[in-house]
Amino acid sequence: METANSLTMDEIKEQIDTALDNIRPYLKTDGGNVKLLDVSDDLVVKLELLGACGSCPMSTMTLKAGVEEAIRKVVPQVKAVEAVNITHPDDPNAKLPDNLA
């Protein structure tokens, strides 16, 4: 399947993985990581937040200010970035990583 700018879906996923590789060291510093699950035909990226990112109340901000920005720098045609397991700040099970607590 061809998408915007004549990139195939596989090429877009590869570029997204490259963008995620650039931000992973920062996530790992706080005990987290991110996994690319899917990219829809309309270029909505689905991610899973792993490790500490999966239960951190700052995960919404990390997703929007860090991960989404990194992806859009590399693949500007991405329409949205969503996490399947985002933690809301008022979640009673949410906890900050040890180095931020």
mmCIF file of C-alpha atoms in Angstrom:
data_model
loop_
_atom_site.group_PDB
_atom_site.id
_atom_site.type_symbol
_atom_site.label_atom_id
_atom_site.label_comp_id
_atom_site.label_asym_id
_atom_site.label_seq_id
_atom_site.Cartn_x
_atom_site.Cartn_y
_atom_site.Cartn_z
ATOM 1 C CA MET A 1 0.000 0.000 0.000
ATOM 2 C CA GLU A 2 1.292 3.456 -0.912
ATOM 3 C CA THR A 3 0.761 6.374 1.466
ATOM 4 C CA ALA A 4 1.623 10.075 1.595
ATOM 5 C CA ASN A 5 4.924 10.998 -0.044
ATOM 6 C CA SER A 6 5.063 7.588 -1.775
ATOM 7 C CA LEU A 7 6.220 5.774 1.345
ATOM 8 C CA THR A 8 4.967 2.250 1.897
ATOM 9 C CA MET A 9 3.413 1.338 5.229
ATOM 10 C CA ASP A 10 6.499 -0.768 6.027
ATOM 11 C CA GLU A 11 8.738 2.254 5.406
ATOM 12 C CA ILE A 12 6.561 4.426 7.644
ATOM 13 C CA LYS A 13 6.701 1.816 10.429
ATOM 14 C CA GLU A 14 10.473 1.633 10.036
ATOM 15 C CA GLN A 15 10.756 5.422 10.343
ATOM 16 C CA ILE A 16 8.496 5.396 13.424
ATOM 17 C CA ASP A 17 10.689 2.707 14.997
ATOM 18 C CA THR A 18 13.723 4.903 14.296
ATOM 19 C CA ALA A 19 12.003 7.846 16.008
ATOM 20 C CA LEU A 20 11.141 5.633 18.991
ATOM 21 C CA ASP A 21 14.757 4.437 19.177
ATOM 22 C CA ASN A 22 15.793 8.089 19.562
ATOM 23 C CA ILE A 23 13.539 8.603 22.594
ATOM 24 C CA ARG A 24 13.920 5.172 24.246
ATOM 25 C CA PRO A 25 17.076 6.099 26.198
ATOM 26 C CA TYR A 26 15.103 8.835 27.988
ATOM 27 C CA LEU A 27 12.221 6.483 28.756
ATOM 28 C CA LYS A 28 14.614 3.795 29.991
ATOM 29 C CA THR A 29 16.197 6.295 32.401
ATOM 30 C CA ASP A 30 12.869 6.240 34.261
ATOM 31 C CA GLY A 31 12.406 2.465 33.901
ATOM 32 C CA GLY A 32 10.056 2.646 30.926
ATOM 33 C CA ASN A 33 9.883 1.870 27.248
ATOM 34 C CA VAL A 34 7.462 1.996 24.334
ATOM 35 C CA LYS A 35 6.370 -0.573 21.757
ATOM 36 C CA LEU A 36 4.883 0.133 18.325
ATOM 37 C CA LEU A 37 1.701 -1.917 17.985
ATOM 38 C CA ASP A 38 0.154 -0.688 14.747
ATOM 39 C CA VAL A 39 -0.153 2.108 12.226
ATOM 40 C CA SER A 40 -3.616 2.416 10.702
ATOM 41 C CA ASP A 41 -4.264 3.180 7.034
ATOM 42 C CA ASP A 42 -5.137 6.758 8.033
ATOM 43 C CA LEU A 43 -1.761 7.061 9.839
ATOM 44 C CA VAL A 44 -2.841 6.812 13.461
ATOM 45 C CA VAL A 45 -0.016 5.249 15.489
ATOM 46 C CA LYS A 46 -0.917 2.820 18.302
ATOM 47 C CA LEU A 47 1.692 2.309 21.015
ATOM 48 C CA GLU A 48 1.992 0.387 24.246
ATOM 49 C CA LEU A 49 3.767 2.036 27.157
ATOM 50 C CA LEU A 50 5.981 -0.489 28.927
ATOM 51 C CA GLY A 51 7.611 -0.747 32.344
ATOM 52 C CA ALA A 52 7.298 2.321 34.554
ATOM 53 C CA CYS A 53 5.656 4.237 31.681
ATOM 54 C CA GLY A 54 2.668 1.901 31.894
ATOM 55 C CA SER A 55 1.767 3.040 35.420
ATOM 56 C CA CYS A 56 3.190 6.569 35.563
ATOM 57 C CA PRO A 57 0.762 9.470 36.080
ATOM 58 C CA MET A 58 3.000 11.548 33.766
ATOM 59 C CA SER A 59 2.485 9.109 30.882
ATOM 60 C CA THR A 60 0.005 11.399 29.099
ATOM 61 C CA MET A 61 2.554 14.224 29.070
ATOM 62 C CA THR A 62 5.367 11.857 28.054
ATOM 63 C CA LEU A 63 3.261 10.557 25.190
ATOM 64 C CA LYS A 64 2.252 13.985 23.873
ATOM 65 C CA ALA A 65 5.356 16.077 24.570
ATOM 66 C CA GLY A 66 7.983 13.424 23.990
ATOM 67 C CA VAL A 67 6.929 10.397 22.010
ATOM 68 C CA GLU A 68 4.425 12.030 19.647
ATOM 69 C CA GLU A 69 6.760 14.940 18.940
ATOM 70 C CA ALA A 70 9.660 12.580 18.177
ATOM 71 C CA ILE A 71 7.497 10.575 15.768
ATOM 72 C CA ARG A 72 6.105 13.645 13.987
ATOM 73 C CA LYS A 73 9.616 15.055 13.475
ATOM 74 C CA VAL A 74 10.508 11.943 11.488
ATOM 75 C CA VAL A 75 7.079 11.172 9.976
ATOM 76 C CA PRO A 76 5.130 14.457 9.776
ATOM 77 C CA GLN A 77 2.214 12.832 7.950
ATOM 78 C CA VAL A 78 1.206 10.914 11.112
ATOM 79 C CA LYS A 79 -2.279 12.099 12.135
ATOM 80 C CA ALA A 80 -2.268 10.983 15.787
ATOM 81 C CA VAL A 81 -0.340 8.943 18.340
ATOM 82 C CA GLU A 82 -2.320 6.930 20.879
ATOM 83 C CA ALA A 83 -1.306 4.645 23.716
ATOM 84 C CA VAL A 84 -3.510 1.631 24.416
ATOM 85 C CA ASN A 85 -2.643 1.700 28.117
ATOM 86 C CA ILE A 86 -2.336 5.364 29.076
ATOM 87 C CA THR A 87 -2.368 6.030 32.833
ATOM 88 C CA HIS A 88 -4.443 8.965 34.020
ATOM 89 C CA PRO A 89 -2.982 11.162 36.793
ATOM 90 C CA ASP A 90 -5.940 10.446 39.116
ATOM 91 C CA ASP A 91 -5.568 6.659 38.778
ATOM 92 C CA PRO A 92 -5.142 5.294 42.331
ATOM 93 C CA ASN A 93 -2.618 2.728 41.009
ATOM 94 C CA ALA A 94 -0.480 5.333 39.255
ATOM 95 C CA LYS A 95 3.009 5.789 40.630
ATOM 96 C CA LEU A 96 5.999 7.877 39.702
ATOM 97 C CA PRO A 97 9.284 6.181 38.852
ATOM 98 C CA ASP A 98 11.612 5.835 41.852
ATOM 99 C CA ASN A 99 13.903 8.624 40.661
ATOM 100 C CA LEU A 100 10.953 11.064 40.553
ATOM 101 C CA ALA A 101 9.035 9.974 43.641
#
